Amino acid sequence: MSYHAKEIWFYNPVRSTPQIRQAIENFWKFWLPEHSTDDDLQLYHYTTIDGLKGIIKNRSLWLTHTSTLNDPTELKYGKEIILNILHSEIGNRHEEIINKFLNSLIGEVNSFDEIMYEAYVACFCKSDNLLSQWRAYGHRGGGYNLGFTFTSNTKFYQTPDHTEKESHVILRKIIYDYNKQQKIVTEYISSIISYAKDAVKYFKNHDGIPKIWESMAAMEAANILCDLMLSFKNPVFSEENEWRLILVRQSHHKAEQLQFKENENGLIPYFETYLIENIDANAFFPIHSIKFGPMLDVSSTKSALTLFVRKEAVLENNIKIKADAVRISGAGYSLR
């Protein structure tokens, strides 16, 4: 089975501009395949013993606020790339209405994760045995990584009984190459400028440009730029080969399901998100493997994990674990 990335709308203007919408749909034809696979997508989440127990017992992951990431400036990194290109376009002698549109777009980009919206993520690695990940997230080699399978049937919910509608969680592969990041942003902005000019020409030949059109069009066009911002990371982190689950919430909405944990740096806001794979009318938790770190004893750790997974698989839970299909093994090298 394959995994096909989903589109996402952060901003929904009152009035859509068909030309801008066309530019967005054209971009998705390139962008979504970047985050899709022809086969099942196998990803790995490095964690501690407490993380392992919580994830398996609750059939959930914690999506934490982006300020808690290993590089807390990374949204600023993507935002700076986008804003620099937008500012350079304003100096290209476009007509006044197009420059107003670009200035409105700058405002929308600046407000993301500052005023209007905030993002929560859970991070994964493409490798199940990466030394830097064991050290950073796997309790310095005494932790675990959980292997997950994502397909187009994988669903996400904010409640354990999944009675509410499916949560708007997207899965994105992180782009590290700076030249590629520049190229993606430049081509998208060039496209929306071209389509915005087509829209202005159409309006002038009909009933005139609608009031605050440039604000509505910018809100619509900003959807892609916010997606890019969340998918870009500094090249120095490229070894991580990261994918991430992303949940975006409006900042001013009261978040009943927002929770907080503590670490040495203070409070960490998070949303608990429940994963479900629907197979033959049954709901399964899509975990396929557990690998334990090189600082743990192989024999005793494997035996304990096997018993733990078997016990949790048969507990009363409407999301099942296929215990016999979960592969349990140790890391392939030693940190000692």
mmCIF file with all atom_site columns, N, CA and C in Angstrom, residues 130-181:
data_model
loop_
_atom_site.group_PDB
_atom_site.id
_atom_site.type_symbol
_atom_site.label_atom_id
_atom_site.label_alt_id
_atom_site.label_comp_id
_atom_site.label_asym_id
_atom_site.label_entity_id
_atom_site.label_seq_id
_atom_site.pdbx_PDB_ins_code
_atom_site.Cartn_x
_atom_site.Cartn_y
_atom_site.Cartn_z
_atom_site.occupancy
_atom_site.B_iso_or_equiv
_atom_site.pdbx_formal_charge
_atom_site.auth_seq_id
_atom_site.auth_comp_id
_atom_site.auth_asym_id
_atom_site.auth_atom_id
_atom_site.pdbx_PDB_model_num
ATOM 1   N N  . LEU A 1 130 ? 20.417  5.354  14.084 1.00 0.00 ? 130 LEU A N  1
ATOM 2   C CA . LEU A 1 130 ? 21.290  6.499  13.844 1.00 0.00 ? 130 LEU A CA 1
ATOM 3   C C  . LEU A 1 130 ? 21.900  6.953  15.170 1.00 0.00 ? 130 LEU A C  1
ATOM 4   N N  . LEU A 1 131 ? 23.228  6.958  15.232 1.00 0.00 ? 131 LEU A N  1
ATOM 5   C CA . LEU A 1 131 ? 23.935  7.227  16.481 1.00 0.00 ? 131 LEU A CA 1
ATOM 6   C C  . LEU A 1 131 ? 23.534  8.564  17.087 1.00 0.00 ? 131 LEU A C  1
ATOM 7   N N  . SER A 1 132 ? 23.450  9.610  16.280 1.00 0.00 ? 132 SER A N  1
ATOM 8   C CA . SER A 1 132 ? 23.106  10.933 16.819 1.00 0.00 ? 132 SER A CA 1
ATOM 9   C C  . SER A 1 132 ? 21.705  10.950 17.429 1.00 0.00 ? 132 SER A C  1
ATOM 10  N N  . GLN A 1 133 ? 20.794  10.156 16.861 1.00 0.00 ? 133 GLN A N  1
ATOM 11  C CA . GLN A 1 133 ? 19.436  10.091 17.405 1.00 0.00 ? 133 GLN A CA 1
ATOM 12  C C  . GLN A 1 133 ? 19.405  9.338  18.728 1.00 0.00 ? 133 GLN A C  1
ATOM 13  N N  . TRP A 1 134 ? 20.198  8.263  18.823 1.00 0.00 ? 134 TRP A N  1
ATOM 14  C CA . TRP A 1 134 ? 20.278  7.550  20.097 1.00 0.00 ? 134 TRP A CA 1
ATOM 15  C C  . TRP A 1 134 ? 20.789  8.479  21.187 1.00 0.00 ? 134 TRP A C  1
ATOM 16  N N  . ARG A 1 135 ? 21.773  9.283  20.860 1.00 0.00 ? 135 ARG A N  1
ATOM 17  C CA . ARG A 1 135 ? 22.362  10.173 21.857 1.00 0.00 ? 135 ARG A CA 1
ATOM 18  C C  . ARG A 1 135 ? 21.424  11.312 22.224 1.00 0.00 ? 135 ARG A C  1
ATOM 19  N N  . ALA A 1 136 ? 20.743  11.874 21.232 1.00 0.00 ? 136 ALA A N  1
ATOM 20  C CA . ALA A 1 136 ? 19.929  13.062 21.483 1.00 0.00 ? 136 ALA A CA 1
ATOM 21  C C  . ALA A 1 136 ? 18.566  12.734 22.079 1.00 0.00 ? 136 ALA A C  1
ATOM 22  N N  . TYR A 1 137 ? 17.910  11.671 21.583 1.00 0.00 ? 137 TYR A N  1
ATOM 23  C CA . TYR A 1 137 ? 16.529  11.392 21.982 1.00 0.00 ? 137 TYR A CA 1
ATOM 24  C C  . TYR A 1 137 ? 16.346  10.023 22.624 1.00 0.00 ? 137 TYR A C  1
ATOM 25  N N  . GLY A 1 138 ? 17.297  9.117  22.423 1.00 0.00 ? 138 GLY A N  1
ATOM 26  C CA . GLY A 1 138 ? 17.172  7.752  22.915 1.00 0.00 ? 138 GLY A CA 1
ATOM 27  C C  . GLY A 1 138 ? 17.877  7.533  24.225 1.00 0.00 ? 138 GLY A C  1
ATOM 28  N N  . HIS A 1 139 ? 17.835  8.538  25.115 1.00 0.00 ? 139 HIS A N  1
ATOM 29  C CA . HIS A 1 139 ? 18.371  8.415  26.473 1.00 0.00 ? 139 HIS A CA 1
ATOM 30  C C  . HIS A 1 139 ? 19.832  7.979  26.434 1.00 0.00 ? 139 HIS A C  1
ATOM 31  N N  . ARG A 1 140 ? 20.588  8.630  25.522 1.00 0.00 ? 140 ARG A N  1
ATOM 32  C CA . ARG A 1 140 ? 22.029  8.399  25.381 1.00 0.00 ? 140 ARG A CA 1
ATOM 33  C C  . ARG A 1 140 ? 22.353  6.919  25.184 1.00 0.00 ? 140 ARG A C  1
ATOM 34  N N  . GLY A 1 141 ? 21.568  6.282  24.345 1.00 0.00 ? 141 GLY A N  1
ATOM 35  C CA . GLY A 1 141 ? 21.803  4.879  24.019 1.00 0.00 ? 141 GLY A CA 1
ATOM 36  C C  . GLY A 1 141 ? 21.063  3.907  24.900 1.00 0.00 ? 141 GLY A C  1
ATOM 37  N N  . GLY A 1 142 ? 20.335  4.409  25.909 1.00 0.00 ? 142 GLY A N  1
ATOM 38  C CA . GLY A 1 142 ? 19.562  3.529  26.777 1.00 0.00 ? 142 GLY A CA 1
ATOM 39  C C  . GLY A 1 142 ? 18.080  3.640  26.526 1.00 0.00 ? 142 GLY A C  1
ATOM 40  N N  . GLY A 1 143 ? 17.713  4.140  25.362 1.00 0.00 ? 143 GLY A N  1
ATOM 41  C CA . GLY A 1 143 ? 16.306  4.329  25.032 1.00 0.00 ? 143 GLY A CA 1
ATOM 42  C C  . GLY A 1 143 ? 15.823  3.377  23.958 1.00 0.00 ? 143 GLY A C  1
ATOM 43  N N  . TYR A 1 144 ? 14.852  3.853  23.165 1.00 0.00 ? 144 TYR A N  1
ATOM 44  C CA . TYR A 1 144 ? 14.161  2.994  22.212 1.00 0.00 ? 144 TYR A CA 1
ATOM 45  C C  . TYR A 1 144 ? 13.805  3.798  20.964 1.00 0.00 ? 144 TYR A C  1
ATOM 46  N N  . ASN A 1 145 ? 13.623  3.088  19.848 1.00 0.00 ? 145 ASN A N  1
ATOM 47  C CA . ASN A 1 145 ? 12.922  3.743  18.749 1.00 0.00 ? 145 ASN A CA 1
ATOM 48  C C  . ASN A 1 145 ? 11.775  2.852  18.305 1.00 0.00 ? 145 ASN A C  1
ATOM 49  N N  . LEU A 1 146 ? 10.682  3.494  17.999 1.00 0.00 ? 146 LEU A N  1
ATOM 50  C CA . LEU A 1 146 ? 9.461   2.808  17.586 1.00 0.00 ? 146 LEU A CA 1
ATOM 51  C C  . LEU A 1 146 ? 9.271   3.005  16.094 1.00 0.00 ? 146 LEU A C  1
ATOM 52  N N  . GLY A 1 147 ? 9.104   1.915  15.372 1.00 0.00 ? 147 GLY A N  1
ATOM 53  C CA . GLY A 1 147 ? 8.890   1.981  13.941 1.00 0.00 ? 147 GLY A CA 1
ATOM 54  C C  . GLY A 1 147 ? 7.409   2.034  13.618 1.00 0.00 ? 147 GLY A C  1
ATOM 55  N N  . PHE A 1 148 ? 7.014   3.017  12.806 1.00 0.00 ? 148 PHE A N  1
ATOM 56  C CA . PHE A 1 148 ? 5.618   3.194  12.427 1.00 0.00 ? 148 PHE A CA 1
ATOM 57  C C  . PHE A 1 148 ? 5.464   3.027  10.918 1.00 0.00 ? 148 PHE A C  1
ATOM 58  N N  . THR A 1 149 ? 4.312   2.504  10.540 1.00 0.00 ? 149 THR A N  1
ATOM 59  C CA . THR A 1 149 ? 3.956   2.398  9.129  1.00 0.00 ? 149 THR A CA 1
ATOM 60  C C  . THR A 1 149 ? 2.854   3.391  8.824  1.00 0.00 ? 149 THR A C  1
ATOM 61  N N  . PHE A 1 150 ? 3.093   4.267  7.865  1.00 0.00 ? 150 PHE A N  1
ATOM 62  C CA . PHE A 1 150 ? 2.083   5.231  7.439  1.00 0.00 ? 150 PHE A CA 1
ATOM 63  C C  . PHE A 1 150 ? 1.630   4.889  6.023  1.00 0.00 ? 150 PHE A C  1
ATOM 64  N N  . THR A 1 151 ? 0.321   4.829  5.844  1.00 0.00 ? 151 THR A N  1
ATOM 65  C CA . THR A 1 151 ? -0.262  4.636  4.525  1.00 0.00 ? 151 THR A CA 1
ATOM 66  C C  . THR A 1 151 ? -1.347  5.698  4.336  1.00 0.00 ? 151 THR A C  1
ATOM 67  N N  . SER A 1 152 ? -1.956  5.695  3.189  1.00 0.00 ? 152 SER A N  1
ATOM 68  C CA . SER A 1 152 ? -3.046  6.644  2.948  1.00 0.00 ? 152 SER A CA 1
ATOM 69  C C  . SER A 1 152 ? -4.263  6.348  3.804  1.00 0.00 ? 152 SER A C  1
ATOM 70  N N  . ASN A 1 153 ? -4.295  5.170  4.459  1.00 0.00 ? 153 ASN A N  1
ATOM 71  C CA . ASN A 1 153 ? -5.397  4.825  5.354  1.00 0.00 ? 153 ASN A CA 1
ATOM 72  C C  . ASN A 1 153 ? -5.137  5.228  6.806  1.00 0.00 ? 153 ASN A C  1
ATOM 73  N N  . THR A 1 154 ? -3.947  5.739  7.108  1.00 0.00 ? 154 THR A N  1
ATOM 74  C CA . THR A 1 154 ? -3.631  6.127  8.476  1.00 0.00 ? 154 THR A CA 1
ATOM 75  C C  . THR A 1 154 ? -4.440  7.364  8.858  1.00 0.00 ? 154 THR A C  1
ATOM 76  N N  . LYS A 1 155 ? -5.110  7.289  10.010 1.00 0.00 ? 155 LYS A N  1
ATOM 77  C CA . LYS A 1 155 ? -5.966  8.374  10.476 1.00 0.00 ? 155 LYS A CA 1
ATOM 78  C C  . LYS A 1 155 ? -5.436  8.926  11.798 1.00 0.00 ? 155 LYS A C  1
ATOM 79  N N  . PHE A 1 156 ? -5.792  10.177 12.072 1.00 0.00 ? 156 PHE A N  1
ATOM 80  C CA . PHE A 1 156 ? -5.339  10.856 13.283 1.00 0.00 ? 156 PHE A CA 1
ATOM 81  C C  . PHE A 1 156 ? -6.542  11.497 13.981 1.00 0.00 ? 156 PHE A C  1
ATOM 82  N N  . TYR A 1 157 ? -6.599  11.304 15.302 1.00 0.00 ? 157 TYR A N  1
ATOM 83  C CA . TYR A 1 157 ? -7.705  11.841 16.088 1.00 0.00 ? 157 TYR A CA 1
ATOM 84  C C  . TYR A 1 157 ? -7.171  12.465 17.367 1.00 0.00 ? 157 TYR A C  1
ATOM 85  N N  . GLN A 1 158 ? -7.942  13.399 17.929 1.00 0.00 ? 158 GLN A N  1
ATOM 86  C CA . GLN A 1 158 ? -7.550  14.031 19.187 1.00 0.00 ? 158 GLN A CA 1
ATOM 87  C C  . GLN A 1 158 ? -8.211  13.369 20.392 1.00 0.00 ? 158 GLN A C  1
ATOM 88  N N  . THR A 1 159 ? -9.069  12.375 20.163 1.00 0.00 ? 159 THR A N  1
ATOM 89  C CA . THR A 1 159 ? -9.714  11.659 21.264 1.00 0.00 ? 159 THR A CA 1
ATOM 90  C C  . THR A 1 159 ? -9.435  10.162 21.121 1.00 0.00 ? 159 THR A C  1
ATOM 91  N N  . PRO A 1 160 ? -9.301  9.437  22.254 1.00 0.00 ? 160 PRO A N  1
ATOM 92  C CA . PRO A 1 160 ? -8.927  8.021  22.188 1.00 0.00 ? 160 PRO A CA 1
ATOM 93  C C  . PRO A 1 160 ? -9.996  7.132  21.569 1.00 0.00 ? 160 PRO A C  1
ATOM 94  N N  . ASP A 1 161 ? -11.256 7.539  21.636 1.00 0.00 ? 161 ASP A N  1
ATOM 95  C CA . ASP A 1 161 ? -12.315 6.713  21.048 1.00 0.00 ? 161 ASP A CA 1
ATOM 96  C C  . ASP A 1 161 ? -12.604 7.107  19.604 1.00 0.00 ? 161 ASP A C  1
ATOM 97  N N  . HIS A 1 162 ? -11.827 8.030  19.086 1.00 0.00 ? 162 HIS A N  1
ATOM 98  C CA . HIS A 1 162 ? -11.944 8.573  17.716 1.00 0.00 ? 162 HIS A CA 1
ATOM 99  C C  . HIS A 1 162 ? -13.394 8.806  17.297 1.00 0.00 ? 162 HIS A C  1
ATOM 100 N N  . THR A 1 163 ? -14.184 9.379  18.247 1.00 0.00 ? 163 THR A N  1
ATOM 101 C CA . THR A 1 163 ? -15.579 9.707  17.925 1.00 0.00 ? 163 THR A CA 1
ATOM 102 C C  . THR A 1 163 ? -15.687 11.069 17.253 1.00 0.00 ? 163 THR A C  1
ATOM 103 N N  . GLU A 1 164 ? -14.715 11.938 17.503 1.00 0.00 ? 164 GLU A N  1
ATOM 104 C CA . GLU A 1 164 ? -14.724 13.231 16.834 1.00 0.00 ? 164 GLU A CA 1
ATOM 105 C C  . GLU A 1 164 ? -14.208 13.066 15.408 1.00 0.00 ? 164 GLU A C  1
ATOM 106 N N  . LYS A 1 165 ? -14.399 14.105 14.603 1.00 0.00 ? 165 LYS A N  1
ATOM 107 C CA . LYS A 1 165 ? -13.936 14.018 13.219 1.00 0.00 ? 165 LYS A CA 1
ATOM 108 C C  . LYS A 1 165 ? -12.417 13.960 13.179 1.00 0.00 ? 165 LYS A C  1
ATOM 109 N N  . GLU A 1 166 ? -11.904 13.415 12.077 1.00 0.00 ? 166 GLU A N  1
ATOM 110 C CA . GLU A 1 166 ? -10.466 13.232 11.943 1.00 0.00 ? 166 GLU A CA 1
ATOM 111 C C  . GLU A 1 166 ? -9.730  14.561 12.074 1.00 0.00 ? 166 GLU A C  1
ATOM 112 N N  . SER A 1 167 ? -8.598  14.520 12.776 1.00 0.00 ? 167 SER A N  1
ATOM 113 C CA . SER A 1 167 ? -7.806  15.723 12.999 1.00 0.00 ? 167 SER A CA 1
ATOM 114 C C  . SER A 1 167 ? -7.032  16.093 11.733 1.00 0.00 ? 167 SER A C  1
ATOM 115 N N  . HIS A 1 168 ? -6.827  17.389 11.546 1.00 0.00 ? 168 HIS A N  1
ATOM 116 C CA . HIS A 1 168 ? -6.097  17.870 10.363 1.00 0.00 ? 168 HIS A CA 1
ATOM 117 C C  . HIS A 1 168 ? -4.599  17.802 10.622 1.00 0.00 ? 168 HIS A C  1
ATOM 118 N N  . VAL A 1 169 ? -4.074  16.599 10.644 1.00 0.00 ? 169 VAL A N  1
ATOM 119 C CA . VAL A 1 169 ? -2.640  16.363 10.812 1.00 0.00 ? 169 VAL A CA 1
ATOM 120 C C  . VAL A 1 169 ? -2.050  16.007 9.459  1.00 0.00 ? 169 VAL A C  1
ATOM 121 N N  . ILE A 1 170 ? -0.920  16.624 9.122  1.00 0.00 ? 170 ILE A N  1
ATOM 122 C CA . ILE A 1 170 ? -0.241  16.302 7.866  1.00 0.00 ? 170 ILE A CA 1
ATOM 123 C C  . ILE A 1 170 ? 1.130   15.722 8.177  1.00 0.00 ? 170 ILE A C  1
ATOM 124 N N  . LEU A 1 171 ? 1.659   14.967 7.236  1.00 0.00 ? 171 LEU A N  1
ATOM 125 C CA . LEU A 1 171 ? 2.984   14.364 7.359  1.00 0.00 ? 171 LEU A CA 1
ATOM 126 C C  . LEU A 1 171 ? 3.864   14.937 6.258  1.00 0.00 ? 171 LEU A C  1
ATOM 127 N N  . ARG A 1 172 ? 4.997   15.516 6.657  1.00 0.00 ? 172 ARG A N  1
ATOM 128 C CA . ARG A 1 172 ? 5.888   16.151 5.696  1.00 0.00 ? 172 ARG A CA 1
ATOM 129 C C  . ARG A 1 172 ? 7.328   15.667 5.859  1.00 0.00 ? 172 ARG A C  1
ATOM 130 N N  . LYS A 1 173 ? 7.998   15.507 4.726  1.00 0.00 ? 173 LYS A N  1
ATOM 131 C CA . LYS A 1 173 ? 9.441   15.221 4.706  1.00 0.00 ? 173 LYS A CA 1
ATOM 132 C C  . LYS A 1 173 ? 10.184  16.551 4.773  1.00 0.00 ? 173 LYS A C  1
ATOM 133 N N  . ILE A 1 174 ? 11.203  16.630 5.625  1.00 0.00 ? 174 ILE A N  1
ATOM 134 C CA . ILE A 1 174 ? 11.938  17.874 5.769  1.00 0.00 ? 174 ILE A CA 1
ATOM 135 C C  . ILE A 1 174 ? 12.903  18.064 4.600  1.00 0.00 ? 174 ILE A C  1
ATOM 136 N N  . ILE A 1 175 ? 12.922  19.288 4.065  1.00 0.00 ? 175 ILE A N  1
ATOM 137 C CA . ILE A 1 175 ? 13.830  19.669 2.982  1.00 0.00 ? 175 ILE A CA 1
ATOM 138 C C  . ILE A 1 175 ? 15.007  20.417 3.606  1.00 0.00 ? 175 ILE A C  1
ATOM 139 N N  . TYR A 1 176 ? 16.230  19.927 3.358  1.00 0.00 ? 176 TYR A N  1
ATOM 140 C CA . TYR A 1 176 ? 17.425  20.523 3.955  1.00 0.00 ? 176 TYR A CA 1
ATOM 141 C C  . TYR A 1 176 ? 18.274  21.315 2.957  1.00 0.00 ? 176 TYR A C  1
ATOM 142 N N  . ASP A 1 177 ? 18.197  20.973 1.696  1.00 0.00 ? 177 ASP A N  1
ATOM 143 C CA . ASP A 1 177 ? 19.076  21.580 0.699  1.00 0.00 ? 177 ASP A CA 1
ATOM 144 C C  . ASP A 1 177 ? 18.701  23.049 0.480  1.00 0.00 ? 177 ASP A C  1
ATOM 145 N N  . TYR A 1 178 ? 19.637  23.948 0.771  1.00 0.00 ? 178 TYR A N  1
ATOM 146 C CA . TYR A 1 178 ? 19.342  25.377 0.710  1.00 0.00 ? 178 TYR A CA 1
ATOM 147 C C  . TYR A 1 178 ? 18.970  25.819 -0.709 1.00 0.00 ? 178 TYR A C  1
ATOM 148 N N  . ASN A 1 179 ? 19.706  25.348 -1.700 1.00 0.00 ? 179 ASN A N  1
ATOM 149 C CA . ASN A 1 179 ? 19.403  25.730 -3.085 1.00 0.00 ? 179 ASN A CA 1
ATOM 150 C C  . ASN A 1 179 ? 18.020  25.243 -3.497 1.00 0.00 ? 179 ASN A C  1
ATOM 151 N N  . LYS A 1 180 ? 17.655  24.051 -3.056 1.00 0.00 ? 180 LYS A N  1
ATOM 152 C CA . LYS A 1 180 ? 16.318  23.538 -3.366 1.00 0.00 ? 180 LYS A CA 1
ATOM 153 C C  . LYS A 1 180 ? 15.250  24.360 -2.665 1.00 0.00 ? 180 LYS A C  1
ATOM 154 N N  . GLN A 1 181 ? 15.500  24.737 -1.417 1.00 0.00 ? 181 GLN A N  1
ATOM 155 C CA . GLN A 1 181 ? 14.547  25.574 -0.694 1.00 0.00 ? 181 GLN A CA 1
ATOM 156 C C  . GLN A 1 181 ? 14.318  26.890 -1.432 1.00 0.00 ? 181 GLN A C  1
#
